[in-house]
Each structure stands twice: as C-alpha cells, then as structure tokens.
C-alpha cells in the first residue's frame, strides 16, 4: 500500500503499440530498459523509470493538426518558439496525455516526460535518468554514442552535460532556436559541477 506504484505494464505496452510504428515502439522498450538499469545503478525507482521510458514518446507520431487541437482542448499555450519547434511538442503533449490517462501513476513520470527533450534546470532523479536513457538506449547508433554510454557509467551529470552540449551545438549549427529550458539545463549542469 502507501508507497506501492500502481503499475500496469500491459496497459502501457498496448497504449504505445497503438500509437507508434515498429521503430518508435522498439525505441520506447529500449529506453525503458536503459532507464530501469540507470535507476538500479543510481538509486532511482526502477518501476517509475521503466514506466517513464515506455511512455516518453507516446505522442511522438501525433499528426500536427491533432497536436494543435490537443493543446487547444487542454488549455496549453505554446510560446512563439515552441510553436516553431514541432519536435518539442511530443514532450509537452505526452505529459498532459499521461496525466489524463494514467491518474494512477505518480506525477514525476509526467514531469520527466515533459522535460525529456529539452531538459531543465534542477531536474528530478527520474527526469535525469529518462533524459540520459533516451541518449544511450540500445537502438541508438550515432557517432559518439559509445562516449555517452561510458559517461552514463560514470555519472548522470557527465552524460547530461555531453548530451546538452551536443544538442546546443547541433541546433546552433543549423540555426535552429534553442528552447530556454535547454539553455537552463545546460547552464545548471555547468554551474553545479563538482570541480
Ligand atoms: O523523441 P526522440 O527522437 O527519441 O528524442 P528527443 O525527444 O530528445 O528529441 C530530439 C529532437 O528534439 C532533436 O531533433 C532536437 C530537438 N530539440 C531538442 N532540444 C531542442 C530541440 N529543438 C529545438 N528547436 N530547441 C531545443 O531546445
Ligand atoms: Fe522524445
Ligand atoms: Fe525518445
């Protein structure tokens, strides 16, 4: 009772299966496995991190029109930058979706999903674990993934610092706007580094 998470894995699996193609479905299973392993290593709640991994991209394939309607229906106002950065929508919409459809799950799951793409300053342990798991899951195969996996063995902060540095670098190289939460996440890590 009390501290037990009401955790229906089959409900989540059926839900993401219905929303996602094979590629993104498998990615979600892999992120869930990585998030669980990181939780075990860093003292997080393995069930909560696993659930966050399963659900983190649930609305990644939502069509543009549906996403805009979903925001309007749920009273979510997008900033001008967010309106122009469709890649950020699935994190914002996913968090609202989880709150509505999984009232039995703790709020930190929806919160971790909300910030899994941008990060933010001073994230929860679950948030850091999900953010890192998304970079190192078994399906990831980008130049530098081995370095990210080594960093994740060392500390979540080391992996997040590199992930955020990489994101800021890539976006700025393509002249894509950087969300204030991404900048806040990056600065927070640098300013709180143990020297
Ligand atoms: O959903 P995934 O592909 O698994 O990964 P994700 O949710 O981390 O999304 C990564 C994408 O989000 C990537 O194409 C870059 C984009 N992104 C991340 N931070 C920002 C951003 N896009 C903008 N415009 N601004 C950001 O700060
Ligand atoms: Fe995502
Ligand atoms: Fe993802």
Tab-separated table of C-alpha atoms and ligand atoms in Angstrom:
chain	number	residue	atom	x	y	z
A	1	UNK	CA	0.000	0.000	0.000
A	2	UNK	CA	1.064	3.612	0.533
A	3	UNK	CA	4.276	3.724	-1.450
A	4	UNK	CA	3.453	0.979	-3.954
A	5	UNK	CA	3.204	2.228	-7.528
A	6	UNK	CA	0.098	1.021	-9.331
A	7	UNK	CA	1.932	-0.219	-12.361
A	8	UNK	CA	0.088	-1.858	-15.258
A	9	UNK	CA	2.774	-2.746	-17.781
A	10	UNK	CA	0.294	-4.338	-20.201
A	11	UNK	CA	-1.799	-1.160	-20.328
A	12	UNK	CA	1.280	0.896	-21.216
A	13	UNK	CA	2.538	-1.620	-23.786
A	14	UNK	CA	-0.854	-1.780	-25.527
A	15	UNK	CA	-1.067	2.011	-25.466
A	16	UNK	CA	2.329	2.657	-27.068
A	17	UNK	CA	1.773	-0.203	-29.527
A	18	UNK	CA	-1.444	1.511	-30.669
A	19	UNK	CA	0.260	4.928	-31.011
A	20	UNK	CA	3.645	4.084	-32.517
A	21	UNK	CA	5.186	2.365	-35.510
A	22	UNK	CA	7.651	-0.502	-35.033
A	23	UNK	CA	10.740	1.709	-34.938
A	24	UNK	CA	9.469	4.040	-32.221
A	25	UNK	CA	7.817	1.199	-30.295
A	26	UNK	CA	11.131	-0.650	-30.084
A	27	UNK	CA	12.914	2.576	-29.160
A	28	UNK	CA	10.463	3.008	-26.263
A	29	UNK	CA	11.110	-0.550	-24.994
A	30	UNK	CA	14.859	0.106	-25.188
A	31	UNK	CA	14.628	3.438	-23.369
A	32	UNK	CA	12.525	1.745	-20.667
A	33	UNK	CA	15.212	-0.959	-20.237
A	34	UNK	CA	18.001	1.647	-20.073
A	35	UNK	CA	16.014	3.792	-17.631
A	36	UNK	CA	15.438	0.787	-15.368
A	37	UNK	CA	19.167	-0.088	-15.437
A	38	UNK	CA	20.137	3.526	-14.647
A	39	UNK	CA	17.606	3.597	-11.791
A	40	UNK	CA	19.179	0.458	-10.322
A	41	UNK	CA	22.647	1.971	-10.655
A	42	UNK	CA	21.826	5.453	-9.332
A	43	UNK	CA	19.244	4.703	-6.655
A	44	UNK	CA	16.137	5.722	-8.592
A	45	UNK	CA	12.803	3.916	-8.555
A	46	UNK	CA	13.166	1.209	-11.229
A	47	UNK	CA	9.402	0.811	-11.819
A	48	UNK	CA	8.839	4.557	-12.181
A	49	UNK	CA	11.811	4.988	-14.514
A	50	UNK	CA	10.759	1.953	-16.582
A	51	UNK	CA	7.217	3.350	-16.956
A	52	UNK	CA	8.585	6.792	-17.907
A	53	UNK	CA	10.731	5.118	-20.576
A	54	UNK	CA	7.798	3.185	-22.008
A	55	UNK	CA	5.590	6.277	-22.232
A	56	UNK	CA	8.083	9.065	-23.018
A	57	UNK	CA	7.455	9.205	-26.782
A	58	UNK	CA	3.806	8.044	-26.758
A	59	UNK	CA	2.667	11.071	-28.811
A	60	UNK	CA	5.790	11.343	-30.999
A	61	UNK	CA	3.803	10.342	-34.097
A	62	UNK	CA	0.773	12.522	-33.435
A	63	UNK	CA	-0.060	14.497	-36.604
A	64	UNK	CA	0.450	18.269	-36.490
A	65	UNK	CA	-3.259	19.148	-36.681
A	66	UNK	CA	-4.174	16.706	-33.926
A	67	UNK	CA	-1.376	18.022	-31.707
A	68	UNK	CA	-2.545	21.625	-32.119
A	69	UNK	CA	-6.121	20.580	-31.376
A	70	UNK	CA	-4.911	18.607	-28.335
A	71	UNK	CA	-3.091	21.696	-26.983
A	72	UNK	CA	-6.131	23.909	-27.567
A	73	UNK	CA	-8.518	21.420	-25.943
A	74	UNK	CA	-6.270	21.127	-22.885
A	75	UNK	CA	-5.603	24.835	-22.451
A	76	UNK	CA	-1.874	24.522	-23.260
A	77	UNK	CA	-0.482	27.795	-24.634
A	78	UNK	CA	2.672	27.428	-26.714
A	79	UNK	CA	5.299	30.132	-26.761
A	80	UNK	CA	6.318	31.501	-30.133
A	81	UNK	CA	9.481	29.383	-30.039
A	82	UNK	CA	7.512	26.242	-29.152
A	83	UNK	CA	5.039	26.896	-31.949
A	84	UNK	CA	8.013	26.861	-34.330
A	85	UNK	CA	9.676	23.759	-32.861
A	86	UNK	CA	7.390	20.835	-33.604
A	87	UNK	CA	9.988	18.367	-32.273
A	88	UNK	CA	9.268	19.681	-28.782
A	89	UNK	CA	5.507	19.087	-28.955
A	90	UNK	CA	5.520	15.364	-28.144
A	91	UNK	CA	7.124	16.007	-24.770
A	92	UNK	CA	4.595	18.704	-23.807
A	93	UNK	CA	1.614	16.778	-25.177
A	94	UNK	CA	2.893	13.457	-23.786
A	95	UNK	CA	2.965	14.830	-20.244
A	96	UNK	CA	-0.659	16.006	-20.488
A	97	UNK	CA	-1.677	12.684	-22.051
A	98	UNK	CA	-0.076	10.716	-19.185
A	99	UNK	CA	-1.720	12.881	-16.511
A	100	UNK	CA	-5.115	12.329	-18.119
A	101	UNK	CA	-4.827	8.655	-18.982
A	102	UNK	CA	-2.699	7.402	-16.088
A	103	UNK	CA	-4.013	9.177	-12.971
A	104	UNK	CA	-2.731	6.132	-11.042
A	105	UNK	CA	0.905	6.947	-11.869
A	106	UNK	CA	2.965	9.392	-9.782
A	107	UNK	CA	3.309	12.947	-11.184
A	108	UNK	CA	7.064	12.606	-11.560
A	109	UNK	CA	6.514	10.371	-14.610
A	110	UNK	CA	4.574	13.057	-16.500
A	111	UNK	CA	7.129	15.637	-15.301
A	112	UNK	CA	10.080	13.564	-16.570
A	113	UNK	CA	8.329	13.115	-19.931
A	114	UNK	CA	7.595	16.863	-20.098
A	115	UNK	CA	11.311	17.661	-19.925
A	116	UNK	CA	12.828	14.636	-21.664
A	117	UNK	CA	13.659	16.553	-24.872
A	118	UNK	CA	14.838	19.938	-23.569
A	119	UNK	CA	15.887	19.100	-20.033
A	120	UNK	CA	15.505	21.920	-17.493
A	121	UNK	CA	17.381	23.327	-14.523
A	122	UNK	CA	17.465	21.132	-11.413
A	123	UNK	CA	15.755	18.006	-12.754
A	124	UNK	CA	14.409	15.185	-10.612
A	125	UNK	CA	16.386	11.938	-10.476
A	126	UNK	CA	13.703	10.294	-12.645
A	127	UNK	CA	13.973	13.216	-15.098
A	128	UNK	CA	17.757	12.872	-15.336
A	129	UNK	CA	17.501	9.118	-15.776
A	130	UNK	CA	14.933	9.401	-18.582
A	131	UNK	CA	16.882	12.174	-20.323
A	132	UNK	CA	20.057	10.037	-20.231
A	133	UNK	CA	18.328	6.756	-21.143
A	134	UNK	CA	16.954	8.399	-24.310
A	135	UNK	CA	20.548	9.112	-25.440
A	136	UNK	CA	22.043	5.679	-24.672
A	137	UNK	CA	19.241	3.182	-25.433
A	138	UNK	CA	20.283	0.035	-27.349
A	139	UNK	CA	18.763	1.309	-30.628
A	140	UNK	CA	20.897	4.485	-30.632
A	141	UNK	CA	23.715	4.441	-33.162
A	142	UNK	CA	25.121	7.951	-33.653
A	143	UNK	CA	28.792	8.956	-33.662
A	144	UNK	CA	29.645	9.482	-30.003
A	145	UNK	CA	27.131	7.031	-28.538
A	146	UNK	CA	29.941	4.938	-27.013
A	147	UNK	CA	31.287	8.024	-25.233
A	148	UNK	CA	27.772	8.784	-23.968
A	149	UNK	CA	27.412	5.202	-22.659
A	150	UNK	CA	30.771	5.467	-20.859
A	151	UNK	CA	29.740	8.778	-19.340
A	152	UNK	CA	26.448	7.285	-18.160
A	153	UNK	CA	28.503	4.632	-16.323
A	154	UNK	CA	30.390	7.446	-14.608
A	155	UNK	CA	27.583	9.841	-13.634
A	156	UNK	CA	24.237	11.107	-14.903
A	157	UNK	CA	25.592	14.672	-14.831
A	158	UNK	CA	28.510	13.757	-17.103
A	159	UNK	CA	26.172	12.146	-19.659
A	160	UNK	CA	23.666	15.004	-19.462
A	161	UNK	CA	26.363	17.641	-19.844
A	162	UNK	CA	27.584	15.986	-23.044
A	163	UNK	CA	24.024	15.413	-24.321
A	164	UNK	CA	23.091	19.034	-23.745
A	165	UNK	CA	26.363	20.336	-25.196
A	166	UNK	CA	25.752	18.196	-28.287
A	167	UNK	CA	22.134	19.406	-28.615
A	168	UNK	CA	23.074	23.088	-28.222
A	169	UNK	CA	25.910	22.623	-30.731
A	170	UNK	CA	23.728	20.840	-33.311
A	171	UNK	CA	20.852	23.288	-33.042
A	172	UNK	CA	23.076	26.347	-33.254
A	173	UNK	CA	24.941	24.888	-36.226
A	174	UNK	CA	21.629	24.527	-38.054
A	175	UNK	CA	20.435	27.957	-36.850
A	176	UNK	CA	17.506	26.319	-35.034
A	177	UNK	CA	16.129	28.187	-31.990
A	178	UNK	CA	17.190	26.778	-28.627
A	179	UNK	CA	14.458	26.433	-26.012
A	180	UNK	CA	15.118	28.362	-22.774
A	181	UNK	CA	14.714	25.101	-20.812
A	182	UNK	CA	17.580	23.575	-22.843
A	183	UNK	CA	19.795	26.566	-22.045
A	184	UNK	CA	18.758	26.439	-18.374
A	185	UNK	CA	19.549	22.711	-18.212
A	186	UNK	CA	22.961	23.226	-19.780
A	187	UNK	CA	23.884	26.179	-17.553
A	188	UNK	CA	22.627	24.442	-14.420
A	189	UNK	CA	24.893	21.447	-15.032
A	190	UNK	CA	27.951	23.632	-15.680
A	191	UNK	CA	27.353	25.865	-12.680
A	192	UNK	CA	26.810	22.950	-10.308
A	193	UNK	CA	29.717	20.834	-11.484
A	194	UNK	CA	31.978	19.469	-8.801
A	195	UNK	CA	35.346	20.932	-9.557
B	1	LIG	O1	11.984	11.771	-29.342
B	1	LIG	P1	13.397	11.307	-29.573
B	1	LIG	O2	13.795	11.395	-31.022
B	1	LIG	O3	13.689	9.955	-29.001
B	1	LIG	O4	14.388	12.316	-28.822
B	1	LIG	P2	14.060	13.757	-28.191
B	1	LIG	O5	12.724	13.796	-27.580
B	1	LIG	O6	15.230	14.083	-27.321
B	1	LIG	O7	14.028	14.746	-29.436
B	1	LIG	C1	15.224	15.135	-30.057
B	1	LIG	C2	14.938	16.249	-31.041
B	1	LIG	O8	14.495	17.425	-30.358
B	1	LIG	C3	16.164	16.639	-31.843
B	1	LIG	O9	15.812	16.630	-33.224
B	1	LIG	C4	16.498	18.042	-31.427
B	1	LIG	C5	15.180	18.539	-30.852
B	1	LIG	N1	15.440	19.504	-29.772
B	1	LIG	C6	15.993	19.243	-28.566
B	1	LIG	N2	16.149	20.373	-27.838
B	1	LIG	C7	15.670	21.393	-28.613
B	1	LIG	C8	15.211	20.838	-29.838
B	1	LIG	N3	14.689	21.583	-30.822
B	1	LIG	C9	14.614	22.923	-30.630
B	1	LIG	N4	14.112	23.679	-31.590
B	1	LIG	N5	15.041	23.528	-29.486
B	1	LIG	C10	15.565	22.818	-28.437
B	1	LIG	O10	15.954	23.391	-27.425
B	2	LIG	FE1	11.293	12.203	-27.410
B	3	LIG	FE1	12.894	9.010	-27.289
